[in-house]
Short mmCIF file of C-alpha atoms in Angstrom, two decimals:
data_model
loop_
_atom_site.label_atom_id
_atom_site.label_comp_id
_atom_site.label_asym_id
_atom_site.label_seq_id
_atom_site.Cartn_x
_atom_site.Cartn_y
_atom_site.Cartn_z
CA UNK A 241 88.44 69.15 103.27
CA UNK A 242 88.08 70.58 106.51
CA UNK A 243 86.32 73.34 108.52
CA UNK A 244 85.91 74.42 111.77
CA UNK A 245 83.38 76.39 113.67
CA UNK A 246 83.62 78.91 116.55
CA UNK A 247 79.74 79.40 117.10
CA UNK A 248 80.30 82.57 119.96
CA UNK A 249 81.98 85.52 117.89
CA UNK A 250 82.14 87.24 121.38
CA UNK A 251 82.39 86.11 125.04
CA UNK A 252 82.35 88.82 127.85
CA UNK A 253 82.74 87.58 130.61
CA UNK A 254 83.97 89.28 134.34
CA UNK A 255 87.55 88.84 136.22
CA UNK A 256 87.62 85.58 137.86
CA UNK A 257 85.09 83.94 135.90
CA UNK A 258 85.27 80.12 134.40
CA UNK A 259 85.78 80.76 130.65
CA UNK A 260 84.81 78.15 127.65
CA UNK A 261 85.09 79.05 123.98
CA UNK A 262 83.97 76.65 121.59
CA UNK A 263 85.40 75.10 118.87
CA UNK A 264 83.87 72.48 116.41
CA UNK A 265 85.24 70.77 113.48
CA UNK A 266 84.38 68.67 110.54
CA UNK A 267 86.97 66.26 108.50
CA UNK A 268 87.42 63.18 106.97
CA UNK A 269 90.62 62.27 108.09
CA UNK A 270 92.85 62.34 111.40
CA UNK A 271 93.37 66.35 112.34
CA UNK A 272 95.88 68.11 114.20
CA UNK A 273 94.05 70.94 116.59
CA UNK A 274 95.45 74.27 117.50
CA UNK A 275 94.63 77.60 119.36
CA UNK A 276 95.99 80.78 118.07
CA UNK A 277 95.72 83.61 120.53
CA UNK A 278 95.89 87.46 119.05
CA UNK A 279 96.00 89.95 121.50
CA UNK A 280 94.92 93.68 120.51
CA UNK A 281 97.48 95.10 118.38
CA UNK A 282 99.97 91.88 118.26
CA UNK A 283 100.44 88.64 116.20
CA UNK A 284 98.64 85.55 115.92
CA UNK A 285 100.40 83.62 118.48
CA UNK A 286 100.01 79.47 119.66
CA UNK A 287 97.99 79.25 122.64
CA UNK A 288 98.11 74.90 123.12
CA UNK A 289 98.01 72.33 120.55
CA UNK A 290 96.73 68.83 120.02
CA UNK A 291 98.93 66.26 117.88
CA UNK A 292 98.30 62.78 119.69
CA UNK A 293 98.26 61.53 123.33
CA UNK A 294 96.96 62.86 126.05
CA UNK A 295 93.52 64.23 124.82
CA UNK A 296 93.70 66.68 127.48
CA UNK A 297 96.62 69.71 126.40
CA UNK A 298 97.57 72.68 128.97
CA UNK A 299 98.92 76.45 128.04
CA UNK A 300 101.24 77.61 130.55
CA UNK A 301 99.02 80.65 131.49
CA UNK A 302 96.03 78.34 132.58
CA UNK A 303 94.44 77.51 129.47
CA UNK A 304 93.13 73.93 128.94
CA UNK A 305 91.48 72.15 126.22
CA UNK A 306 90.30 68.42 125.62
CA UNK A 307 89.94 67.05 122.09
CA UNK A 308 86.81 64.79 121.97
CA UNK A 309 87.11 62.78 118.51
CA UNK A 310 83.21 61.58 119.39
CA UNK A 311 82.00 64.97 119.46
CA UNK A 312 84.66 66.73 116.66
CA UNK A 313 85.28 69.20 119.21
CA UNK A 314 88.34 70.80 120.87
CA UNK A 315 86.61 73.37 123.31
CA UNK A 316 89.14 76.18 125.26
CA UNK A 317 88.58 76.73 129.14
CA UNK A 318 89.95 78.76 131.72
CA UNK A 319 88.75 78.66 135.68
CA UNK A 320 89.55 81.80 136.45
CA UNK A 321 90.47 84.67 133.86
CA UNK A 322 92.56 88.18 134.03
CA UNK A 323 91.96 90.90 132.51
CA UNK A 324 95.00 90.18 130.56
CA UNK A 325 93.09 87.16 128.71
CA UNK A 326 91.13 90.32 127.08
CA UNK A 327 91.89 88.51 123.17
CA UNK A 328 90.87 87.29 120.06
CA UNK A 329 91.08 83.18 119.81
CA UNK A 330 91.01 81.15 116.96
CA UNK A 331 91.14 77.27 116.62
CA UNK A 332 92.24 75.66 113.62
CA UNK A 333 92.82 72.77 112.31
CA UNK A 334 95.51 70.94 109.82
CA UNK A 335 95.42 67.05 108.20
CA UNK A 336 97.51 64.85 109.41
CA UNK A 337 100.10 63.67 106.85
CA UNK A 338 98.87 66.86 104.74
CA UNK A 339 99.91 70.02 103.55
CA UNK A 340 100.40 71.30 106.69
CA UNK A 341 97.95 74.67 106.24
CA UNK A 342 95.86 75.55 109.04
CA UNK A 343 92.01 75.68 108.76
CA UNK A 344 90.93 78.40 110.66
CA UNK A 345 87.42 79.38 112.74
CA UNK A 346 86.24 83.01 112.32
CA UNK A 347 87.45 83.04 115.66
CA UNK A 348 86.00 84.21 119.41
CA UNK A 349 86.82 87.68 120.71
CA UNK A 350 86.86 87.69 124.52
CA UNK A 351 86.45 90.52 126.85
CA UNK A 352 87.21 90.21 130.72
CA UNK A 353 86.08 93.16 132.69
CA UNK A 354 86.71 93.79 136.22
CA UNK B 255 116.14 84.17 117.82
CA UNK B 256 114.57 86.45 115.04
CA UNK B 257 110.97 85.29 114.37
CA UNK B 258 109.13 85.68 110.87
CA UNK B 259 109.44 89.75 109.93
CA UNK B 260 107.03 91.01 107.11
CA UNK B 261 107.46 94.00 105.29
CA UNK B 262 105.39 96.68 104.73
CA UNK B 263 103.80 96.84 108.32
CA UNK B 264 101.40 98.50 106.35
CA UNK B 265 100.08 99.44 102.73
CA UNK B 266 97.81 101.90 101.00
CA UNK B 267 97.36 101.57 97.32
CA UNK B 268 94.85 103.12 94.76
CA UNK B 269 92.36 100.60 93.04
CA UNK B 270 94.21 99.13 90.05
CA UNK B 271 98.01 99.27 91.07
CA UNK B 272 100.21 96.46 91.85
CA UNK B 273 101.51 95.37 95.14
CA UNK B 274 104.26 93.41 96.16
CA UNK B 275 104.49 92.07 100.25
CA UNK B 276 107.32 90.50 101.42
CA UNK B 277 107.95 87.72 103.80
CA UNK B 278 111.50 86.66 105.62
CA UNK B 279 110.88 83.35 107.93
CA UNK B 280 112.59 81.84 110.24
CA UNK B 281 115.88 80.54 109.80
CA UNK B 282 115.93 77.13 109.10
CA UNK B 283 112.08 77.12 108.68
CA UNK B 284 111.72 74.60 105.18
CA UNK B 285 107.83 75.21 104.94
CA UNK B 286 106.30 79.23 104.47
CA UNK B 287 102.83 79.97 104.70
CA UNK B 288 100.21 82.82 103.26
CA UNK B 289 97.18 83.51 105.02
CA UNK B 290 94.75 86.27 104.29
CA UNK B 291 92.68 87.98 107.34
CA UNK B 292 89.78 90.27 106.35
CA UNK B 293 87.93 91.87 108.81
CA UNK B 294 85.76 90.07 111.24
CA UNK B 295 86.49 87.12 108.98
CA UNK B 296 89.07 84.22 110.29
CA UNK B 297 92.31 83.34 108.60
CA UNK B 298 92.27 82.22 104.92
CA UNK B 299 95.06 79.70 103.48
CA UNK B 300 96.64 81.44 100.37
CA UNK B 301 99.43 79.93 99.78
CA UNK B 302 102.16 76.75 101.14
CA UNK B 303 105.77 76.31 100.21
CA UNK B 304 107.58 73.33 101.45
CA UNK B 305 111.04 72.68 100.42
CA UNK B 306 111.69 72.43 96.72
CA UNK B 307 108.34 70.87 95.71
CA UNK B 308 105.75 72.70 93.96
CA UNK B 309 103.59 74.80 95.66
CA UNK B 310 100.46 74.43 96.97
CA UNK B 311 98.20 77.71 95.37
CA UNK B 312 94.90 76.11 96.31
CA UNK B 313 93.93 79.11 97.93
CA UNK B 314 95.04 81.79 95.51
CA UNK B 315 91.52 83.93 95.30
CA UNK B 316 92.04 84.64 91.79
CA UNK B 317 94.82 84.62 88.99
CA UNK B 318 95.51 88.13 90.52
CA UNK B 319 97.57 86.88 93.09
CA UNK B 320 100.89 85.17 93.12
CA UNK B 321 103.60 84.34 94.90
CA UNK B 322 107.39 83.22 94.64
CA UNK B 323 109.70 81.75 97.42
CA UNK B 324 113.65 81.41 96.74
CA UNK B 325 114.92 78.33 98.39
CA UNK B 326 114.20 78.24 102.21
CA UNK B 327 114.45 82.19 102.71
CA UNK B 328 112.10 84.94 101.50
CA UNK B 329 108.98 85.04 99.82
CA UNK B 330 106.93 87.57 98.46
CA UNK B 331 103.08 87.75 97.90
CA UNK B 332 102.15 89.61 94.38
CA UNK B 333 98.55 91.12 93.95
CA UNK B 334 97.85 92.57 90.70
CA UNK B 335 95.36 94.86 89.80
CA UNK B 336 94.15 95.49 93.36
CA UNK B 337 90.57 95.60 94.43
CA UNK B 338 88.79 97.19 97.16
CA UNK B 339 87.77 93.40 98.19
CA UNK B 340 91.40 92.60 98.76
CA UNK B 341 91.55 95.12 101.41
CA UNK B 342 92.99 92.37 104.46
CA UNK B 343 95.85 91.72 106.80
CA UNK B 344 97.75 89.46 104.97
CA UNK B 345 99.95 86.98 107.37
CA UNK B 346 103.14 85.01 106.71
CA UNK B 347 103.73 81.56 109.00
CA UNK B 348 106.64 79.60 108.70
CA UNK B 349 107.37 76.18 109.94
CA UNK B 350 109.80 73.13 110.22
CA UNK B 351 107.92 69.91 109.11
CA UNK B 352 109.53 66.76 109.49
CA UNK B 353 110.16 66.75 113.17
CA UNK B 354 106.42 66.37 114.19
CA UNK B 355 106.10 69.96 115.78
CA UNK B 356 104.02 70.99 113.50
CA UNK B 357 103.97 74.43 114.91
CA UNK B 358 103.22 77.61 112.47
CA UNK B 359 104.88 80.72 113.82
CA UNK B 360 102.97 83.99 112.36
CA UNK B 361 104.90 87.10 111.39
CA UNK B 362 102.85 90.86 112.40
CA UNK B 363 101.02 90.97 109.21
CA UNK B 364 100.80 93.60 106.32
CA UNK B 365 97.66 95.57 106.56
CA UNK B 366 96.53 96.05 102.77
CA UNK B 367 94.08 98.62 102.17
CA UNK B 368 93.14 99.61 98.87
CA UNK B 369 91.17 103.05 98.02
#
């Protein structure tokens, strides 16, 4: 079985500002990792994923995050956020050659003021 | 194209009565998804359909809940007997596994509250 943790349920943070939101997880075998993104009133959309490769995986609106199998983590960043980056963010995770369903943290809500 | 459309947008039921949500995925889409969201809590797994083997109910909260796919196309999520507990945004996700995407796209939810 697997679980993840978000350990920051919020993150405010002002315009401009570097950005990290954490994500740990815990499993016994190989994991995909995924960012959801849910902005106020909208769907659960992907933000980036991780399948294999390059441990290093890039949104197209800045976002970045690094899986580090040593540390179980797959932390978020941004060097510079908008307002517009005002969201909720959850990582998840799914087994590799498994069922497919997503584990999901209890996610991070982030709030950029100007 | 169309992405995954749920039906109602939203719900309000008395304690005790049935209620039937409804998913339609993606075209094409061979594996659905239920997920439950209550509030300040992250997304639950309910439910996984994947072609024509059996589903995985792992999830299911109780023997309240149910829920039936036909084929590839629509599904629909049956609670029973609602509780005030079940009160959630429940999410449909729909994906194409074989090709190594591995992508889940979400439909807008059905926000459940029961009185």
């Amino acid at each position: 079985a697997q679980s993840v943790t978000q350990l920051d349920s919020q993150v405010p943070v002002f315009e401009e500002a570097p950005v990290e939101l954490r994500c740990n997880y815990s499993s016994s075998v190989s994991v995909y990792l995924f960012w959801y993104v849910q902005y106020p009133n909208q769907g659960l959309q992907l933000l980036l994923k991780y399948l294999s490769g390059s441990t290093l995986v890039e949104s197209i609106n800045g976002f970045e995050a690094e899986f580090n199998k040593s540390q179980t983590s797959f932390h978020l960043r941004k060097p510079s956020v908008h307002i517009s980056d005002t969201a909720e963010y959850f990582c998840a995770v799914s087994e590799k050659g498994g069922s497919e369903k997503l584990v999901f943290g209890k996610g991070t809500k982030l709030t950029v003021n100007p | 194209g169309a992405g995954v459309s749920q039906s109602p947008s939203n719900k309000v039921t008395e304690k005790g009565k049935d209620v039937e949500l409804r998913c339609d995925p993606i075209s094409g889409h061979t594996a659905l998804y239920w997920y439950r969201q209550r509030l300040g809590q992250g997304l639950e797994f309910l439910i996984y359909f994947q072609g024509n083997s059996a589903p995985d109910k792992s999830g299911l909260p109780s023997d309240r809940f149910s829920a039936e796919r036909t084929g590839e196309s629509v599904s629909t999520l049956t609670i029973q007997r609602t509780q005030q507990e079940d009160s959630a945004v429940y999410l449909c996700a729909s994906s194409y596994v074989g090709t190594g995407e591995e992508t889940q796209y979400f439909g807008p939810g059905t926000r459940l509250l029961v009185l």
